[in-house]
């Protein structure tokens, strides 16, 4: 009988089945460096039919599949389990969607576009922009994160405040389910109440139910005018209050981000940047307004009414000055990665609880990991804090458990936007009841009865 590699080569061509260790290695470790393990190889199908044939081959051979897009996920869902994790059976094959880069012309009548699973966010943004439109989700990993991965994780990012997360942008999805059936809802219908919404079931399923091959995405009118303000404030509570006032006084507020002096110092040191303001503040609130006219004037007027003075504010209206202010926020992830392998916790609470969460996280991390470096930032309008702890060994999850339990004790979630992946599998029961997890397992069994897709991600293998 032909080997698995031979069978896969028949499907996708020998050049797209990678088995040499140095070719496979980059696919086996995640962006943070914390998660990863051995794989049998990497296969790169180019079409839905090839995805179906790869899946069928793996099911026949009893080989599990790990689905991978841009490999920018932060919870270990797109890479194999570590060699020390309990892994019954054979090492998985990584199915990379990077060759599924088909991007149809933008439909300027319906304001939609169909993108292959491997198309990057940046490519969708560029295509939409060239047609005078925009895409509602944006995040710092835009150059690598793929549409398939973003649908699979229901990615959030900086514009959730105004446009919602990935779920709100998905009109329809095409996917090969774990048992080989194909679901294809790319017709662009905005109204279609004809049964279960299988496309939305794929959103946030983290590669456990089906392999997304394409998505039909909603686009928005472009906002030619944009203005950014960076405000230094005394506390998280003050940032939340300032945001509430700005929401009342401005139209088109499309981002509200928070970070802290220690994170800003790290960014400035690591990237050799001057501080954004002449005075240091404990907390920084970065807001962006976007629209067709008078955006900057409206933002400046609102800040004036709030009594914000020039020492505590920087405004960016020109694209270059706006980008300069955004860089202080967006470079946090890379700056933290330069310190070592971070423990990344992505928690959310109701916005009015954010200040309490921030203080409680500081106390908790000091208690369980007194030597660790803690850097936080987040999407303040969504009640979402990214908690990064550097110091404890990658395999020690004491600090992870402490922060996740804390968020739950404040009525929050253990995953605001990154998903459960392998990282938070053990904590799912903190936020999903026995009945809910049992219903999730039933859905998994119905669509992927052999358990071939992403075993050990989101649900136990
Ligand atoms: C610098 C940086 C900033 C980030 N900022 C944000 C942010 O603001 N908001 C946010 O939500 N996330 C953020 N992320 C996380 C990450 O970019 C998102 O989770 C993104 O959606 C992952 O896309 P990907 O293509 O890299 O997916 P991968 O990392 O390859 O995979 C992620 C998950 O999706 C599954 N998957 C991938 N492709 C498919 C497919 N075609 N079909 C089915 N399952 C699939 C994988 O199995 C895995 O479980 C950031 C990451 C980095 C590195």
XYZ file of C-alpha atoms and ligand atoms in Angstrom:
514
model
C 0.000 0.000 0.000
C 1.274 3.514 -0.865
C 2.620 5.514 2.090
C 0.691 8.486 3.466
C 3.191 10.842 1.801
C 2.680 9.134 -1.580
C -1.094 9.306 -1.234
C -0.978 12.983 -0.276
C 1.464 13.745 -3.097
C -1.059 12.263 -5.518
C -3.598 14.790 -4.254
C -1.580 18.028 -3.993
C 1.658 17.278 -5.870
C 4.921 16.213 -4.233
C 6.187 19.804 -3.872
C 3.363 20.537 -1.455
C 3.934 17.686 0.974
C 6.772 18.729 3.287
C 8.517 16.104 5.394
C 12.093 17.358 5.819
C 12.684 18.458 9.393
C 13.933 21.972 8.595
C 11.001 22.621 6.226
C 8.429 21.331 8.727
C 9.890 22.986 11.854
C 8.532 26.551 11.332
C 4.974 25.164 11.171
C 5.394 23.218 14.423
C 5.927 26.121 16.861
C 3.497 28.956 17.526
C 4.133 32.718 17.347
C 4.768 33.025 21.107
C 7.235 30.121 21.178
C 5.286 28.597 24.068
C 3.264 25.985 22.166
C 4.190 23.323 19.655
C 5.332 19.756 19.051
C 6.258 17.204 16.401
C 4.275 16.674 13.186
C 4.311 13.926 10.559
C 4.650 16.618 7.881
C 2.910 19.573 6.276
C 0.451 19.390 3.392
C -0.575 22.448 1.383
C -3.754 21.905 -0.645
C -4.812 24.609 -3.106
C -8.561 24.015 -3.483
C -11.628 22.798 -1.634
C -11.510 19.530 -3.587
C -7.893 18.976 -2.523
C -8.760 19.752 1.100
C -11.533 17.136 0.906
C -9.160 14.544 -0.595
C -6.456 15.245 2.030
C -9.027 14.885 4.793
C -10.305 11.595 3.353
C -6.731 10.261 3.080
C -6.003 11.163 6.694
C -9.251 9.643 7.930
C -8.437 6.356 6.113
C -4.946 6.350 7.628
C -6.041 7.388 11.127
C -3.780 10.462 10.973
C -5.011 13.532 12.873
C -4.901 16.923 11.164
C -3.866 20.257 12.692
C -5.283 23.107 10.604
C -3.007 26.134 10.199
C -3.406 29.512 8.504
C -0.913 32.319 9.238
C 0.215 30.749 12.546
C -0.313 34.000 14.445
C -2.783 32.432 16.894
C -1.817 32.918 20.532
C -3.368 29.859 22.246
C -1.575 26.964 20.543
C -4.590 25.854 18.463
C -2.802 25.838 15.100
C 0.258 23.787 16.103
C 0.694 20.170 17.282
C 0.619 19.287 20.975
C 3.971 19.140 22.740
C 5.890 15.878 22.771
C 5.322 15.613 26.513
C 1.556 16.119 26.311
C -0.516 12.968 26.331
C -0.787 12.161 22.619
C -2.260 8.775 21.918
C -1.765 7.609 18.334
C 0.429 9.062 15.656
C 1.768 12.612 15.263
C -0.568 14.881 13.311
C -0.226 16.217 9.819
C -0.333 20.014 9.571
C -2.715 21.214 6.857
C -1.579 24.677 5.829
C -4.024 26.891 3.933
C -1.325 29.245 2.652
C -1.911 28.246 -0.997
C -5.627 29.044 -0.839
C -5.053 32.677 -1.748
C -7.882 33.254 -4.241
C -9.472 36.674 -3.806
C -12.480 37.434 -6.012
C -13.095 40.971 -7.312
C -14.765 43.223 -4.749
C -18.528 43.394 -5.281
C -19.151 47.145 -5.050
C -22.920 46.760 -5.376
C -23.364 44.336 -2.494
C -20.298 45.566 -0.557
C -18.916 42.064 -0.232
C -15.886 40.015 -1.240
C -15.132 36.287 -1.322
C -11.685 35.344 -0.018
C -9.907 32.001 0.071
C -8.988 30.744 3.533
C -5.303 31.595 3.081
C -5.805 35.227 2.018
C -4.227 37.568 4.564
C -6.165 40.274 6.350
C -3.869 42.876 4.746
C -4.789 41.614 1.262
C -8.522 41.942 2.016
C -7.995 45.437 3.442
C -6.023 46.454 0.375
C -8.592 45.080 -2.079
C -11.457 46.747 -0.198
C -9.548 50.059 -0.034
C -8.847 49.996 -3.768
C -12.625 49.848 -4.321
C -13.393 52.700 -1.939
C -14.543 50.323 0.788
C -13.097 49.003 4.050
C -13.063 45.810 6.103
C -14.421 45.967 9.659
C -11.735 43.957 11.484
C -8.158 45.082 11.971
C -5.345 43.709 14.127
C -1.579 44.070 14.350
C -0.870 40.648 12.774
C -2.642 41.801 9.580
C 0.284 40.876 7.294
C 0.163 37.170 8.236
C -3.208 36.357 9.851
C -5.491 34.641 7.330
C -9.209 34.909 6.747
C -9.622 31.179 7.554
C -7.798 31.579 10.873
C -9.677 34.761 11.706
C -13.046 33.129 11.058
C -11.974 30.028 13.013
C -10.988 32.159 16.039
C -13.691 34.832 15.637
C -10.853 37.359 15.768
C -11.583 40.685 17.439
C -8.988 43.446 17.163
C -9.154 47.199 17.382
C -12.526 47.978 15.755
C -14.864 45.638 17.669
C -16.150 48.711 19.477
C -17.723 49.992 16.257
C -18.085 47.084 13.830
C -18.092 43.936 15.976
C -15.733 40.962 15.708
C -15.170 38.619 12.768
C -18.582 36.988 13.325
C -20.309 40.222 12.293
C -18.306 40.410 9.044
C -19.061 36.853 7.866
C -21.898 36.595 5.355
C -21.166 32.951 4.563
C -18.503 30.268 4.745
C -17.349 27.328 2.673
C -15.878 24.454 4.684
C -15.059 20.772 4.483
C -16.490 19.187 7.628
C -14.550 16.594 9.596
C -16.518 13.765 7.981
C -15.849 15.063 4.445
C -19.198 16.759 3.749
C -18.876 20.196 2.153
C -20.857 23.197 3.342
C -20.846 26.089 0.864
C -22.708 29.307 1.690
C -20.925 31.846 -0.510
C -23.995 33.199 -2.321
C -23.881 36.507 -0.435
C -27.488 36.423 0.736
C -28.073 38.841 3.589
C -31.425 37.302 4.473
C -31.715 33.522 4.515
C -33.607 31.937 7.391
C -33.604 28.445 5.969
C -32.377 26.429 8.918
C -29.275 26.169 11.074
C -26.639 28.754 10.244
C -23.743 26.423 9.492
C -21.489 29.310 8.487
C -21.803 30.920 11.912
C -21.199 27.528 13.540
C -17.760 27.573 11.913
C -17.015 31.001 13.418
C -14.988 30.437 16.588
C -14.841 26.648 16.086
C -11.001 26.769 16.107
C -10.569 24.141 13.384
C -12.370 21.433 15.374
C -15.490 21.016 13.207
C -14.366 21.733 9.656
C -11.624 23.190 7.499
C -12.743 26.594 6.236
C -11.764 26.971 2.583
C -13.313 30.381 1.794
C -15.492 33.101 3.297
C -17.882 35.707 1.898
C -17.183 38.909 3.825
C -19.156 42.074 4.451
C -17.425 45.363 3.568
C -18.106 48.906 4.779
C -17.912 52.374 3.328
C -14.364 53.711 3.643
C -13.652 56.518 6.112
C -11.380 58.950 4.301
C -10.834 61.090 7.400
C -9.187 59.740 10.498
C -7.916 61.295 13.726
C -6.073 59.694 16.615
C -5.603 61.034 20.142
C -3.342 59.670 22.833
C -4.362 60.771 26.333
C -2.290 60.350 29.477
C -4.561 59.630 32.466
C -4.183 58.714 36.116
C -5.899 55.332 36.222
C -7.837 52.693 34.315
C -11.022 54.026 35.920
C -10.259 57.495 34.503
C -9.628 55.972 31.054
C -13.020 54.229 31.190
C -14.710 57.487 32.224
C -12.956 59.462 29.473
C -14.039 56.895 26.893
C -17.659 57.116 28.042
C -17.565 60.927 27.613
C -15.953 60.678 24.187
C -18.554 58.152 23.039
C -21.261 60.598 23.940
C -19.623 63.571 22.218
C -18.081 62.119 19.052
C -19.407 60.206 16.114
C -17.332 57.531 14.467
C -15.259 56.429 17.443
C -13.790 53.248 16.010
C -10.998 52.296 18.423
C -10.214 52.758 22.120
C -7.077 51.118 23.435
C -5.367 51.172 26.815
C -1.769 50.635 27.877
C 0.427 51.439 30.854
C 3.669 53.290 31.564
C 5.755 50.125 32.037
C 4.630 48.767 28.638
C 5.260 52.130 26.972
C 8.775 52.285 28.494
C 9.466 48.804 27.132
C 8.252 49.748 23.636
C 10.306 52.981 23.620
C 13.420 51.153 24.841
C 13.102 48.218 22.468
C 12.256 50.243 19.346
C 14.318 53.359 20.214
C 11.275 55.646 20.161
C 10.916 58.974 21.990
C 8.082 59.097 24.568
C 4.813 60.322 23.003
C 4.160 62.987 25.670
C 6.519 65.270 27.618
C 5.110 64.024 30.905
C 4.832 60.375 31.979
C 1.415 59.067 33.021
C 0.444 55.796 34.724
C -2.125 54.980 32.025
C -2.595 55.861 28.335
C -5.859 55.881 26.376
C -5.560 55.850 22.596
C -8.715 56.673 20.655
C -9.402 56.904 16.951
C -12.328 58.534 15.156
C -13.034 57.857 11.502
C -15.612 59.203 9.084
C -16.216 61.260 5.985
C -15.933 64.870 7.226
C -14.787 67.027 10.156
C -13.517 64.069 12.148
C -10.433 65.771 13.612
C -12.330 68.969 14.531
C -15.013 66.980 16.322
C -12.424 64.990 18.300
C -10.455 68.124 19.285
C -13.704 69.901 20.286
C -14.719 66.955 22.457
C -11.318 66.859 24.174
C -11.641 70.610 24.771
C -15.044 70.182 26.436
C -13.538 67.450 28.617
C -10.838 69.905 29.728
C -7.958 67.767 28.476
C -4.804 69.913 28.289
C -1.991 69.795 25.744
C 0.533 68.283 28.205
C -1.520 65.137 28.515
C -2.539 64.733 24.869
C -1.017 64.079 21.460
C -3.167 64.279 18.344
C -2.444 62.584 15.025
C -4.424 63.728 11.991
C -2.015 63.129 9.110
C -1.647 59.412 8.307
C 2.030 59.494 9.365
C 1.385 61.111 12.765
C -1.625 58.852 13.394
C 0.524 55.800 12.561
C 3.246 57.059 14.901
C 0.778 57.153 17.802
C -0.676 53.741 16.902
C 2.834 52.262 16.912
C 3.142 52.836 20.690
C 0.197 50.477 21.155
C 0.755 47.969 18.359
C 4.446 47.370 19.145
C 3.612 46.081 22.637
C 3.250 42.462 21.427
C 6.672 42.391 19.768
C 8.338 44.285 22.619
C 7.037 41.746 25.140
C 8.152 38.829 22.948
C 11.696 40.251 23.092
C 11.757 39.601 26.864
C 11.222 35.847 26.559
C 8.346 33.403 26.151
C 5.313 35.182 27.595
C 2.327 33.687 29.390
C -0.460 35.383 27.427
C -3.856 35.719 29.061
C -6.657 37.431 27.195
C -9.477 38.138 29.621
C -12.617 40.247 29.528
C -15.076 41.693 32.007
C -17.897 44.209 31.748
C -16.357 47.593 30.960
C -17.380 48.979 34.361
C -15.305 46.204 36.012
C -12.132 46.805 33.994
C -10.378 48.967 36.598
C -11.059 46.392 39.297
C -9.728 43.621 37.036
C -6.541 45.545 36.293
C -5.781 46.148 39.982
C -6.675 42.588 40.972
C -4.431 41.134 38.224
C -1.480 43.188 39.515
C -2.052 41.911 43.081
C -2.540 38.326 41.943
C 0.571 38.175 39.724
C 2.659 39.780 42.505
C 1.432 37.060 44.867
C 1.935 33.957 42.688
C 4.942 35.112 40.619
C 6.686 37.922 42.552
C 9.780 37.901 40.301
C 7.818 38.035 37.024
C 7.488 40.978 34.654
C 3.854 41.924 34.037
C 2.850 43.962 30.967
C -0.796 44.702 30.164
C -2.678 46.430 27.398
C -6.077 45.992 25.880
C -9.198 47.062 24.086
C -10.746 49.268 26.760
C -14.105 49.701 25.014
C -14.592 45.925 24.984
C -13.567 45.382 28.633
C -10.667 43.293 27.305
C -7.203 43.158 28.910
C -4.220 41.308 27.438
C -2.188 40.141 30.417
C 1.417 39.168 29.605
C 3.616 37.595 32.239
C 7.279 36.912 31.530
C 9.427 34.910 33.907
C 7.672 31.703 34.951
C 8.747 28.644 32.908
C 6.524 27.881 29.880
C 5.286 24.638 31.459
C 4.263 26.250 34.771
C 0.666 27.466 34.506
C 0.235 28.767 38.078
C 0.005 32.374 36.937
C -2.314 31.476 34.029
C -4.767 29.732 36.365
C -4.647 32.598 38.880
C -5.461 35.262 36.255
C -8.171 33.222 34.506
C -9.886 32.356 37.811
C -9.732 36.004 38.799
C -11.448 37.129 35.583
C -14.191 34.556 36.141
C -14.632 35.648 39.771
C -15.373 39.151 38.427
C -18.033 37.803 36.062
C -15.696 37.755 33.051
C -14.393 35.379 30.408
C -11.142 33.405 30.168
C -10.943 34.231 26.469
C -12.010 37.578 25.078
C -10.786 37.041 21.534
C -7.875 34.579 21.174
C -9.912 31.405 21.767
C -9.347 28.373 23.982
C -6.864 26.421 21.828
C -4.626 24.128 23.825
C -3.738 26.893 26.285
C -7.016 27.128 28.195
C -8.486 23.669 27.675
C -8.298 22.865 31.376
C -10.134 26.075 32.299
C -13.070 25.780 29.884
C -15.224 24.413 32.685
C -14.829 27.738 34.512
C -17.017 29.466 31.917
C -19.018 26.693 30.209
C -21.428 24.497 32.205
C -21.470 20.673 32.069
C -24.506 20.843 29.787
C -22.858 23.351 27.467
C -19.643 21.334 27.168
C -21.669 18.181 26.592
C -23.636 19.930 23.793
C -20.339 21.120 22.281
C -18.994 17.541 22.345
C -22.197 16.328 20.635
C -21.716 18.859 17.821
C -18.068 17.804 17.475
C -19.047 14.103 17.281
C -21.751 14.832 14.683
C -19.467 16.762 12.308
C -16.127 15.052 12.992
C -17.054 11.565 14.226
C -13.499 10.184 13.858
C -12.069 13.138 15.794
C -9.533 13.792 13.056
C -9.574 17.613 13.225
C -7.449 19.454 15.820
C -7.710 16.827 18.584
C -7.021 18.381 21.992
C -7.943 21.904 20.839
C -10.959 23.574 22.497
C -12.293 20.173 23.674
C -10.308 17.283 25.163
C -9.085 14.779 22.527
C 1.034 40.760 16.871
C -0.284 40.052 17.034
C -1.429 40.779 17.306
C -2.666 40.136 17.441
N -3.767 40.891 17.714
C -4.962 40.279 17.831
C -6.138 41.045 18.116
O -6.086 42.254 18.298
N -7.314 40.387 18.183
C -7.411 39.027 18.004
O -8.517 38.484 18.064
N -6.314 38.284 17.754
C -5.099 38.864 17.666
N -3.986 38.108 17.424
C -4.116 36.652 17.297
C -4.235 36.126 15.849
O -3.738 37.040 14.911
C -5.672 35.756 15.523
O -6.103 34.720 16.381
C -5.888 35.308 14.062
O -7.254 35.132 13.878
C -5.183 33.999 13.729
O -5.181 33.819 12.320
P -4.140 32.815 11.646
O -4.424 32.728 10.201
O -2.758 33.179 12.012
O -4.562 31.444 12.341
P -3.639 30.299 12.950
O -2.800 30.833 14.050
O -2.951 29.569 11.881
O -4.775 29.366 13.583
C -5.584 29.819 14.639
C -6.710 28.798 14.900
O -7.574 28.741 13.768
C -7.583 27.430 13.180
N -7.608 27.622 11.721
C -6.731 28.343 10.971
N -7.130 28.335 9.686
C -8.265 27.587 9.631
C -9.140 27.188 8.576
N -8.939 27.561 7.324
N -10.202 26.402 8.878
C -10.430 26.011 10.163
N -9.627 26.332 11.184
C -8.565 27.127 10.926
C -6.312 26.760 13.700
O -6.456 25.349 13.727
C -6.199 27.363 15.081
O -7.047 26.700 15.989
C -2.735 38.724 17.302
C -1.586 37.994 17.042
C -0.367 38.631 16.915
C 0.853 37.807 16.618
